[in-house]
mmCIF file of C-alpha atoms in Angstrom:
data_model
loop_
_atom_site.group_PDB
_atom_site.id
_atom_site.type_symbol
_atom_site.label_atom_id
_atom_site.label_comp_id
_atom_site.label_asym_id
_atom_site.label_seq_id
_atom_site.Cartn_x
_atom_site.Cartn_y
_atom_site.Cartn_z
ATOM 1 C CA MET L 211 -13.351 4.091 -8.803
ATOM 2 C CA SER L 212 -12.118 1.545 -6.255
ATOM 3 C CA LEU L 213 -13.435 -1.946 -6.956
ATOM 4 C CA PHE L 214 -12.555 -5.201 -5.224
ATOM 5 C CA TYR L 215 -12.751 -8.433 -7.175
ATOM 6 C CA ARG L 216 -12.740 -12.098 -6.265
ATOM 7 C CA ALA L 217 -12.638 -14.614 -9.052
ATOM 8 C CA GLU L 218 -12.571 -18.341 -9.494
ATOM 9 C CA ALA L 219 -10.198 -19.472 -12.189
ATOM 10 C CA VAL L 220 -8.562 -22.661 -13.486
ATOM 11 C CA ALA L 221 -4.781 -22.346 -13.417
ATOM 12 C CA PRO L 222 -3.410 -25.869 -14.134
ATOM 13 C CA GLY L 223 0.181 -26.352 -13.223
ATOM 14 C CA ASN L 224 2.760 -28.933 -12.429
ATOM 15 C CA CYS L 225 4.978 -28.154 -9.422
ATOM 16 C CA CYS L 226 7.996 -29.517 -11.211
ATOM 17 C CA GLU L 227 7.765 -27.331 -14.333
ATOM 18 C CA GLU L 228 8.738 -23.743 -14.848
ATOM 19 C CA PRO L 229 5.834 -21.441 -15.711
ATOM 20 C CA SER L 230 5.387 -20.429 -19.329
ATOM 21 C CA ILE L 231 3.965 -16.993 -19.636
ATOM 22 C CA ALA L 232 2.074 -15.622 -22.633
ATOM 23 C CA PRO L 233 0.260 -12.297 -22.898
ATOM 24 C CA SER L 234 -3.273 -12.021 -21.434
ATOM 25 C CA ARG L 235 -6.300 -10.648 -23.207
ATOM 26 C CA LEU L 236 -8.678 -8.584 -21.087
ATOM 27 C CA LYS L 237 -12.124 -7.371 -21.912
ATOM 28 C CA VAL L 238 -13.409 -4.582 -19.625
ATOM 29 C CA ASP L 239 -17.024 -3.729 -19.235
ATOM 30 C CA SER L 240 -18.390 -0.921 -17.010
ATOM 31 C CA LYS L 241 -20.635 -3.358 -15.114
ATOM 32 C CA ARG L 242 -18.878 -6.670 -15.498
ATOM 33 C CA LEU L 243 -15.256 -7.640 -15.994
ATOM 34 C CA SER L 244 -14.464 -10.658 -18.148
ATOM 35 C CA ILE L 245 -10.917 -11.814 -18.481
ATOM 36 C CA VAL L 246 -9.823 -14.327 -21.090
ATOM 37 C CA SER L 247 -6.331 -15.447 -20.241
ATOM 38 C CA ARG L 248 -3.640 -17.514 -21.840
ATOM 39 C CA MET L 249 -1.541 -17.724 -18.668
ATOM 40 C CA PRO L 250 -2.098 -18.658 -15.059
ATOM 41 C CA PRO L 251 -3.873 -15.583 -13.724
ATOM 42 C CA LYS L 252 -2.211 -13.443 -11.060
ATOM 43 C CA PRO L 253 -3.891 -13.975 -7.734
ATOM 44 C CA SER L 254 -3.601 -10.301 -7.052
ATOM 45 C CA THR L 255 -2.994 -7.696 -9.707
ATOM 46 C CA SER L 256 -4.339 -4.349 -10.793
ATOM 47 C CA PHE L 257 -5.688 -3.012 -14.054
ATOM 48 C CA TYR L 258 -6.511 0.650 -14.487
ATOM 49 C CA GLY L 259 -6.999 1.112 -10.765
ATOM 50 C CA LEU L 260 -8.996 -2.069 -10.359
ATOM 51 C CA SER L 261 -7.833 -4.423 -7.684
ATOM 52 C CA LEU L 262 -8.271 -8.008 -8.861
ATOM 53 C CA HIS L 263 -7.997 -11.122 -6.609
ATOM 54 C CA CYS L 264 -8.084 -14.318 -8.611
ATOM 55 C CA VAL L 265 -8.484 -17.717 -6.974
ATOM 56 C CA PRO L 266 -6.865 -20.585 -9.013
ATOM 57 C CA SER L 267 -7.882 -24.191 -8.858
ATOM 58 C CA PHE L 268 -5.012 -26.538 -9.551
ATOM 59 C CA LEU L 269 -5.392 -29.582 -11.729
ATOM 60 C CA PRO L 270 -2.837 -32.382 -11.678
ATOM 61 C CA GLY L 271 -0.968 -33.711 -14.621
ATOM 62 C CA ARG L 272 -1.445 -30.592 -16.749
ATOM 63 C CA SER L 273 1.113 -28.232 -18.131
ATOM 64 C CA VAL L 274 1.120 -24.572 -17.192
ATOM 65 C CA LYS L 275 -0.007 -23.578 -20.686
ATOM 66 C CA LEU L 276 -3.669 -22.684 -20.708
ATOM 67 C CA SER L 277 -6.247 -22.721 -23.438
ATOM 68 C CA GLU L 278 -8.606 -19.776 -23.509
ATOM 69 C CA THR L 279 -10.136 -19.796 -20.085
ATOM 70 C CA ALA L 280 -12.995 -17.494 -19.184
ATOM 71 C CA ILE L 281 -12.745 -16.056 -15.672
ATOM 72 C CA THR L 282 -15.935 -14.569 -14.252
ATOM 73 C CA VAL L 283 -15.106 -11.726 -11.936
ATOM 74 C CA GLU L 284 -17.773 -10.661 -9.461
ATOM 75 C CA ALA L 285 -17.475 -7.040 -8.423
ATOM 76 C CA MET L 286 -18.249 -5.781 -5.005
ATOM 77 C CA VAL L 287 -18.470 -2.025 -5.164
ATOM 78 C CA THR L 288 -17.490 0.273 -2.324
ATOM 79 C CA GLU L 289 -20.212 1.580 -0.014
ATOM 80 C CA ARG L 290 -19.343 5.182 -0.704
ATOM 81 C CA GLN L 291 -20.106 5.123 -4.420
ATOM 82 C CA HIS L 292 -23.020 2.678 -4.573
ATOM 83 C CA TRP L 293 -24.704 3.131 -1.208
ATOM 84 C CA PHE L 294 -28.233 2.137 -2.223
ATOM 85 C CA ARG L 295 -27.034 -0.865 -4.241
ATOM 86 C CA VAL L 296 -25.158 -2.197 -1.223
ATOM 87 C CA ALA L 297 -28.058 -1.450 1.100
ATOM 88 C CA LEU L 298 -30.388 -3.494 -1.078
ATOM 89 C CA GLN L 299 -27.966 -6.340 -1.767
ATOM 90 C CA ILE L 300 -29.175 -9.800 -0.723
ATOM 91 C CA LYS L 301 -25.946 -11.805 -1.319
ATOM 92 C CA GLY L 302 -23.670 -11.537 1.691
ATOM 93 C CA SER L 303 -26.474 -10.185 3.918
ATOM 94 C CA VAL L 304 -28.233 -11.978 6.773
ATOM 95 C CA ILE L 305 -31.654 -11.667 5.141
ATOM 96 C CA PRO L 306 -31.860 -15.284 3.920
ATOM 97 C CA SER L 307 -30.918 -16.579 7.372
ATOM 98 C CA ILE L 308 -33.454 -14.581 9.378
ATOM 99 C CA PHE L 309 -36.296 -14.363 6.835
ATOM 100 C CA TRP L 310 -38.505 -17.118 8.250
ATOM 101 C CA ARG L 311 -38.149 -16.216 11.911
ATOM 102 C CA THR L 312 -38.850 -12.564 11.119
ATOM 103 C CA THR L 313 -41.841 -13.522 9.026
ATOM 104 C CA LEU L 314 -43.262 -15.718 11.790
ATOM 105 C CA CYS L 315 -43.009 -12.843 14.246
ATOM 106 C CA GLY L 316 -44.892 -10.652 11.777
ATOM 107 C CA ILE L 317 -47.599 -13.291 11.272
ATOM 108 C CA PHE L 318 -47.973 -13.507 15.048
ATOM 109 C CA GLY L 319 -48.356 -9.730 15.113
ATOM 110 C CA VAL L 320 -51.141 -9.933 12.510
ATOM 111 C CA PHE L 321 -52.822 -12.664 14.599
ATOM 112 C CA VAL L 322 -52.794 -10.438 17.646
ATOM 113 C CA SER L 323 -54.215 -7.600 15.589
ATOM 114 C CA VAL L 324 -57.142 -9.833 14.478
ATOM 115 C CA LEU L 325 -57.799 -10.760 18.120
ATOM 116 C CA PHE L 326 -57.762 -7.066 19.069
ATOM 117 C CA TYR L 327 -60.216 -6.343 16.190
ATOM 118 C CA PHE L 328 -62.663 -8.799 17.639
ATOM 119 C CA LYS L 329 -62.460 -7.112 21.031
ATOM 120 C CA TYR L 330 -60.275 -9.633 22.799
ATOM 121 C CA PRO L 331 -58.237 -8.057 25.671
ATOM 122 C CA VAL L 332 -54.821 -8.523 24.075
ATOM 123 C CA ALA L 333 -53.510 -4.986 24.498
ATOM 124 C CA MET L 334 -50.916 -5.105 27.292
ATOM 125 C CA PRO L 335 -48.736 -2.022 27.261
ATOM 126 C CA THR L 336 -47.178 -3.056 30.607
ATOM 127 C CA LEU L 337 -45.215 -5.881 28.791
ATOM 128 C CA ALA L 338 -42.875 -3.138 27.609
ATOM 129 C CA SER L 339 -41.016 -3.567 30.918
ATOM 130 C CA LEU L 340 -40.784 -7.347 30.524
ATOM 131 C CA ILE L 341 -37.324 -7.225 29.005
ATOM 132 C CA PRO L 342 -35.575 -3.813 29.376
ATOM 133 C CA ASN L 343 -34.340 -2.576 25.968
ATOM 134 C CA ILE L 344 -30.958 -1.600 27.413
ATOM 135 C CA VAL L 345 -30.343 -5.151 28.654
ATOM 136 C CA LEU L 346 -31.174 -6.743 25.300
ATOM 137 C CA GLY L 347 -29.126 -4.135 23.468
ATOM 138 C CA LEU L 348 -26.044 -4.716 25.619
ATOM 139 C CA LEU L 349 -26.313 -8.452 25.165
ATOM 140 C CA LEU L 350 -26.534 -8.096 21.359
ATOM 141 C CA VAL L 351 -23.625 -5.645 21.235
ATOM 142 C CA PHE L 352 -21.505 -7.925 23.309
ATOM 143 C CA ARG L 353 -22.378 -10.862 21.048
ATOM 144 C CA THR L 354 -21.467 -8.992 17.879
ATOM 145 C CA ASN L 355 -18.274 -7.465 19.272
ATOM 146 C CA THR L 356 -17.090 -10.853 20.529
ATOM 147 C CA ALA L 357 -17.688 -12.367 17.084
ATOM 148 C CA TYR L 358 -15.865 -9.545 15.312
ATOM 149 C CA GLU L 359 -12.880 -9.915 17.612
ATOM 150 C CA ARG L 360 -12.665 -13.545 16.524
ATOM 151 C CA PHE L 361 -12.966 -12.521 12.853
ATOM 152 C CA TRP L 362 -10.267 -9.844 13.204
ATOM 153 C CA GLU L 363 -7.977 -12.156 15.225
ATOM 154 C CA GLY L 364 -8.270 -14.681 12.426
ATOM 155 C CA ARG L 365 -7.342 -12.074 9.822
ATOM 156 C CA LYS L 366 -4.359 -10.932 11.801
ATOM 157 C CA CYS L 367 -3.156 -14.525 12.050
ATOM 158 C CA TRP L 368 -3.356 -14.957 8.310
ATOM 159 C CA GLY L 369 -1.673 -11.597 7.770
ATOM 160 C CA THR L 370 1.227 -12.687 9.981
ATOM 161 C CA LEU L 371 1.364 -16.010 8.121
ATOM 162 C CA ILE L 372 1.641 -14.220 4.725
ATOM 163 C CA ASN L 373 4.527 -12.016 5.989
ATOM 164 C CA THR L 374 6.317 -14.965 7.687
ATOM 165 C CA VAL L 375 6.083 -17.091 4.526
ATOM 166 C CA ARG L 376 7.469 -14.242 2.411
ATOM 167 C CA ASN L 377 10.354 -13.664 4.810
ATOM 168 C CA LEU L 378 11.247 -17.335 5.097
ATOM 169 C CA ALA L 379 11.065 -17.797 1.307
ATOM 170 C CA ARG L 380 13.290 -14.759 0.735
ATOM 171 C CA GLN L 381 15.866 -15.969 3.201
ATOM 172 C CA LEU L 382 15.828 -19.505 1.781
ATOM 173 C CA TRP L 383 16.233 -18.258 -1.821
ATOM 174 C CA LEU L 384 19.127 -15.866 -0.875
ATOM 175 C CA ALA L 385 21.031 -17.793 1.742
ATOM 176 C CA ILE L 386 21.135 -21.315 0.335
ATOM 177 C CA ALA L 387 23.548 -21.461 -2.591
ATOM 178 C CA VAL L 388 22.887 -24.098 -5.222
ATOM 179 C CA THR L 389 25.415 -25.389 -7.715
ATOM 180 C CA THR L 390 23.379 -28.159 -9.491
ATOM 181 C CA PRO L 391 19.989 -28.268 -11.164
ATOM 182 C CA GLU L 392 18.973 -30.905 -8.662
ATOM 183 C CA ALA L 393 19.721 -28.620 -5.724
ATOM 184 C CA ARG L 394 17.838 -25.736 -7.345
ATOM 185 C CA HIS L 395 14.883 -28.042 -8.037
ATOM 186 C CA GLU L 396 14.863 -29.146 -4.389
ATOM 187 C CA LYS L 397 14.884 -25.511 -3.222
ATOM 188 C CA ILE L 398 11.940 -24.663 -5.508
ATOM 189 C CA ILE L 399 9.990 -27.644 -4.026
ATOM 190 C CA VAL L 400 10.616 -26.284 -0.538
ATOM 191 C CA LEU L 401 9.373 -22.792 -1.569
ATOM 192 C CA ARG L 402 6.241 -24.365 -2.874
ATOM 193 C CA MET L 403 5.950 -26.292 0.404
ATOM 194 C CA LEU L 404 5.567 -22.922 2.152
ATOM 195 C CA VAL L 405 2.447 -22.320 0.003
ATOM 196 C CA ALA L 406 1.394 -25.930 0.582
ATOM 197 C CA PHE L 407 1.544 -25.333 4.348
ATOM 198 C CA SER L 408 -0.897 -22.409 3.961
ATOM 199 C CA VAL L 409 -3.220 -24.434 1.700
ATOM 200 C CA ALA L 410 -3.117 -27.410 4.088
ATOM 201 C CA MET L 411 -3.879 -25.013 6.980
ATOM 202 C CA LYS L 412 -6.848 -23.627 5.076
ATOM 203 C CA LEU L 413 -8.243 -27.114 4.414
ATOM 204 C CA HIS L 414 -7.538 -28.139 8.024
ATOM 205 C CA LEU L 415 -9.495 -25.124 9.391
ATOM 206 C CA ARG L 416 -12.405 -26.021 7.080
ATOM 207 C CA TYR L 417 -12.401 -29.731 8.059
ATOM 208 C CA GLU L 418 -11.779 -30.618 4.404
ATOM 209 C CA PRO L 419 -9.569 -33.420 3.097
ATOM 210 C CA ILE L 420 -6.456 -32.641 1.087
ATOM 211 C CA ASP L 421 -7.236 -32.113 -2.612
ATOM 212 C CA ASP L 422 -5.747 -31.380 -5.979
ATOM 213 C CA GLU L 423 -4.711 -27.903 -4.931
ATOM 214 C CA LEU L 424 -2.122 -29.521 -2.636
ATOM 215 C CA LYS L 425 -1.224 -32.107 -5.259
ATOM 216 C CA ALA L 426 -0.012 -29.401 -7.565
ATOM 217 C CA LEU L 427 2.311 -27.967 -4.914
ATOM 218 C CA LEU L 428 3.972 -31.145 -3.580
ATOM 219 C CA PRO L 429 5.956 -34.071 -5.049
ATOM 220 C CA ARG L 430 3.813 -37.118 -5.578
ATOM 221 C CA ALA L 431 5.508 -39.135 -2.754
ATOM 222 C CA LYS L 432 4.883 -36.424 -0.177
ATOM 223 C CA TYR L 433 1.336 -35.879 -1.322
ATOM 224 C CA ASP L 434 0.640 -39.625 -0.831
ATOM 225 C CA ILE L 435 2.064 -39.444 2.664
ATOM 226 C CA LEU L 436 -0.248 -36.606 3.598
ATOM 227 C CA HIS L 437 -3.255 -38.901 3.023
ATOM 228 C CA LYS L 438 -2.193 -40.921 6.052
ATOM 229 C CA MET L 439 -1.647 -37.910 8.355
ATOM 230 C CA HIS L 440 -4.181 -36.553 10.793
ATOM 231 C CA HIS L 441 -2.583 -33.113 10.716
ATOM 232 C CA PRO L 442 -1.138 -32.297 7.261
ATOM 233 C CA PRO L 443 0.133 -28.750 8.052
ATOM 234 C CA LEU L 444 2.369 -30.058 10.809
ATOM 235 C CA GLU L 445 3.833 -32.692 8.476
ATOM 236 C CA ILE L 446 4.659 -30.074 5.902
ATOM 237 C CA ALA L 447 6.290 -27.918 8.559
ATOM 238 C CA PHE L 448 8.383 -30.967 9.549
ATOM 239 C CA TRP L 449 9.566 -31.411 5.928
ATOM 240 C CA ILE L 450 10.536 -27.704 5.688
ATOM 241 C CA GLY L 451 12.467 -27.957 9.055
ATOM 242 C CA ASP L 452 14.138 -31.121 7.927
ATOM 243 C CA TYR L 453 15.345 -29.455 4.755
ATOM 244 C CA LEU L 454 16.779 -26.552 6.747
ATOM 245 C CA GLN L 455 18.576 -28.938 9.005
ATOM 246 C CA GLN L 456 20.085 -30.770 6.041
ATOM 247 C CA GLN L 457 21.341 -27.534 4.543
ATOM 248 C CA HIS L 458 22.974 -26.668 7.840
ATOM 249 C CA GLU L 459 24.721 -30.045 7.982
ATOM 250 C CA GLN L 460 25.996 -29.490 4.425
ATOM 251 C CA ASN L 461 27.372 -26.071 5.499
ATOM 252 C CA HIS L 462 24.961 -24.146 3.279
ATOM 253 C CA LEU L 463 23.512 -22.438 6.381
ATOM 254 C CA ASN L 464 25.330 -21.270 9.479
ATOM 255 C CA ALA L 465 23.907 -21.619 12.989
ATOM 256 C CA TYR L 466 22.536 -18.044 13.065
ATOM 257 C CA GLN L 467 20.740 -18.442 9.725
ATOM 258 C CA LEU L 468 19.338 -21.855 10.800
ATOM 259 C CA SER L 469 18.058 -20.370 14.066
ATOM 260 C CA ALA L 470 16.424 -17.362 12.302
ATOM 261 C CA MET L 471 14.674 -19.564 9.733
ATOM 262 C CA HIS L 472 13.478 -22.007 12.442
ATOM 263 C CA LYS L 473 12.049 -19.063 14.315
ATOM 264 C CA LEU L 474 10.028 -18.065 11.226
ATOM 265 C CA LEU L 475 8.897 -21.638 10.820
ATOM 266 C CA ASP L 476 7.823 -21.599 14.499
ATOM 267 C CA THR L 477 5.791 -18.506 13.817
ATOM 268 C CA MET L 478 3.944 -20.232 11.017
ATOM 269 C CA VAL L 479 3.017 -23.076 13.380
ATOM 270 C CA ASP L 480 2.025 -20.545 16.017
ATOM 271 C CA MET L 481 -0.431 -18.938 13.572
ATOM 272 C CA LEU L 482 -1.889 -22.361 12.880
ATOM 273 C CA GLY L 483 -2.396 -22.898 16.632
ATOM 274 C CA ALA L 484 -4.014 -19.439 17.000
ATOM 275 C CA CYS L 485 -6.477 -20.178 14.226
ATOM 276 C CA GLU L 486 -7.277 -23.549 15.778
ATOM 277 C CA ARG L 487 -7.954 -21.782 19.064
ATOM 278 C CA ILE L 488 -10.523 -19.547 17.316
ATOM 279 C CA LEU L 489 -12.066 -22.456 15.524
ATOM 280 C CA LYS L 490 -12.396 -24.755 18.512
ATOM 281 C CA THR L 491 -13.503 -22.235 21.142
ATOM 282 C CA PRO L 492 -17.115 -21.375 20.208
ATOM 283 C CA MET L 493 -19.362 -18.961 22.044
ATOM 284 C CA PRO L 494 -20.481 -20.534 25.365
ATOM 285 C CA MET L 495 -23.720 -22.442 24.711
ATOM 286 C CA ALA L 496 -25.444 -20.985 27.829
ATOM 287 C CA TYR L 497 -24.903 -17.485 26.537
ATOM 288 C CA ALA L 498 -26.116 -18.342 23.068
ATOM 289 C CA ILE L 499 -29.307 -20.041 24.381
ATOM 290 C CA HIS L 500 -30.156 -17.280 26.767
ATOM 291 C CA LEU L 501 -29.751 -14.591 24.137
ATOM 292 C CA LYS L 502 -32.043 -16.484 21.719
ATOM 293 C CA GLN L 503 -34.615 -17.005 24.455
ATOM 294 C CA LEU L 504 -34.596 -13.223 25.292
ATOM 295 C CA LEU L 505 -34.934 -12.335 21.632
ATOM 296 C CA LEU L 506 -37.855 -14.611 21.150
ATOM 297 C CA LEU L 507 -39.647 -13.371 24.278
ATOM 298 C CA TYR L 508 -39.071 -9.785 23.325
ATOM 299 C CA CYS L 509 -40.280 -10.151 19.718
ATOM 300 C CA LEU L 510 -43.335 -12.198 20.657
ATOM 301 C CA SER L 511 -44.287 -9.603 23.330
ATOM 302 C CA LEU L 512 -44.057 -6.680 20.951
ATOM 303 C CA PRO L 513 -47.570 -7.206 19.423
ATOM 304 C CA PHE L 514 -49.249 -7.061 22.829
ATOM 305 C CA GLN L 515 -47.477 -3.790 23.559
ATOM 306 C CA MET L 516 -48.275 -2.146 20.235
ATOM 307 C CA VAL L 517 -51.649 -3.392 19.113
ATOM 308 C CA GLY L 518 -53.654 -0.943 21.270
ATOM 309 C CA SER L 519 -52.044 2.089 19.618
ATOM 310 C CA ILE L 520 -51.252 1.064 16.029
ATOM 311 C CA GLY L 521 -53.857 -1.634 15.352
ATOM 312 C CA TRP L 522 -53.386 -3.312 11.940
ATOM 313 C CA TRP L 523 -49.883 -1.868 11.574
ATOM 314 C CA THR L 524 -48.729 -4.208 14.364
ATOM 315 C CA GLY L 525 -47.557 -6.970 11.976
ATOM 316 C CA PRO L 526 -45.418 -4.788 9.726
ATOM 317 C CA VAL L 527 -43.840 -2.901 12.692
ATOM 318 C CA VAL L 528 -43.029 -6.177 14.468
ATOM 319 C CA ILE L 529 -41.374 -7.427 11.245
ATOM 320 C CA LEU L 530 -39.128 -4.329 11.146
ATOM 321 C CA ILE L 531 -38.122 -4.513 14.779
ATOM 322 C CA SER L 532 -37.499 -8.306 14.749
ATOM 323 C CA PHE L 533 -35.523 -7.969 11.514
ATOM 324 C CA THR L 534 -33.214 -5.525 13.250
ATOM 325 C CA LEU L 535 -32.666 -7.655 16.357
ATOM 326 C CA PHE L 536 -32.407 -11.030 14.634
ATOM 327 C CA GLY L 537 -30.110 -9.507 12.037
ATOM 328 C CA ILE L 538 -27.660 -8.202 14.648
ATOM 329 C CA GLU L 539 -27.590 -11.639 16.279
ATOM 330 C CA GLU L 540 -27.101 -13.387 12.935
ATOM 331 C CA ILE L 541 -24.156 -11.171 12.012
ATOM 332 C CA GLY L 542 -22.374 -12.458 15.101
ATOM 333 C CA ILE L 543 -23.109 -16.045 14.108
ATOM 334 C CA GLU L 544 -21.914 -15.379 10.530
ATOM 335 C CA ILE L 545 -18.468 -14.002 11.454
ATOM 336 C CA GLU L 546 -17.548 -15.912 14.606
ATOM 337 C CA ASN L 547 -15.946 -18.679 12.432
ATOM 338 C CA PRO L 548 -14.148 -16.749 9.706
ATOM 339 C CA PHE L 549 -12.496 -19.738 7.913
ATOM 340 C CA GLY L 550 -15.316 -21.171 5.900
ATOM 341 C CA HIS L 551 -16.827 -20.492 2.480
ATOM 342 C CA ASP L 552 -19.553 -18.003 3.346
ATOM 343 C CA PRO L 553 -19.495 -14.570 1.705
ATOM 344 C CA ASN L 554 -18.533 -12.906 4.991
ATOM 345 C CA ASP L 555 -15.660 -15.278 5.750
ATOM 346 C CA LEU L 556 -11.990 -14.498 5.172
ATOM 347 C CA PRO L 557 -10.865 -14.865 1.529
ATOM 348 C CA LEU L 558 -8.483 -17.654 2.298
ATOM 349 C CA ASP L 559 -8.449 -18.935 -1.327
ATOM 350 C CA ALA L 560 -7.299 -15.528 -2.521
ATOM 351 C CA ILE L 561 -4.701 -15.334 0.250
ATOM 352 C CA CYS L 562 -3.173 -18.698 -0.692
ATOM 353 C CA ALA L 563 -3.210 -17.739 -4.331
ATOM 354 C CA THR L 564 -1.336 -14.560 -3.520
ATOM 355 C CA MET L 565 1.310 -16.544 -1.667
ATOM 356 C CA LEU L 566 1.731 -18.845 -4.633
ATOM 357 C CA ARG L 567 2.228 -15.887 -7.010
ATOM 358 C CA ASN L 568 4.789 -14.360 -4.610
ATOM 359 C CA MET L 569 6.765 -17.633 -4.685
ATOM 360 C CA GLU L 570 6.599 -17.866 -8.459
ATOM 361 C CA ASP L 571 7.867 -14.270 -8.777
ATOM 362 C CA LEU L 572 10.666 -14.977 -6.281
ATOM 363 C CA MET L 573 11.849 -17.989 -8.354
ATOM 364 C CA THR L 574 12.419 -15.790 -11.357
ATOM 365 C CA LEU L 575 15.123 -13.855 -9.433
ATOM 366 C CA THR L 576 18.757 -14.903 -9.315
ATOM 367 C CA PRO L 577 20.683 -14.124 -6.143
ATOM 368 C CA GLY L 578 23.788 -12.010 -6.700
ATOM 369 C CA GLU L 579 22.606 -10.444 -9.958
ATOM 370 C CA GLY L 580 21.037 -7.367 -8.310
#
């Protein structure tokens, strides 16, 4: 059975210490997975075919060693195997967002039914041609497709960022020879800066200040400097580029290697700019307003069209139709900005945690030893 998990965990760590790893203890339940760990959890791992994505929160001034930490893993089952459970699921759906406007339309439908019962001339079948169904349908489809394009473009940007960070980290670790513990420590700091760039980019896209997650990845002096910067990801990219330039001047990198690494660093900044373009280019307000006006007119005209033929069923039927239309519009609103904390946004915390685990794994390898 294919399951996909997203967890919140506490993985304290100091960026200047080597990770100490002890065995994990796992308790598996058919409905709920509980993991009690003695080590920083892997952001992405698998256990008996289960794909786990753990999201660590970093605490400063703590060693890597963990006491018994309970990690609650929330399972989201696949549609194929639990179709009805997914269909009736409230969390992650648009039902909470559209509940009140849908209910109001239903109440208005009941009100029209009452007027019709008392012989008021409210039955107006001709209103069916007020807003052609095909026009409203095309507007809704265009709205949803445009929002999904933004969502998918954001995911592609972060996918490119992951691959670029991995490639740059691998080249750094292999190409730059170190002969002293200080040089190795400096190289480890730069590898963690690659993850810090991604974390800073995530916070920047969410309009959040830098936090302890960055503090665990950067030396204290650089972390303090970031507090004064308006654009932390660019500052981190500058530090990485400055390190590459220093290694070239010390003859640890030739011109071709320097150029290749700078190109990868440029790609990271390009992905930052692409995400900023998505974030800061919302749907044109005129289109959003007009679509909402048409939806409201259509849903409020439905009772007058139906009451003559279905009577007291007008309210429930209006609720079902307005639920469908408002839901499609709300889906577009939900996914047009994919960088937040909503259930339908991109799992940026898990992506950053995966990058960190990749860097930690890379640091365990020694170049030249096969």
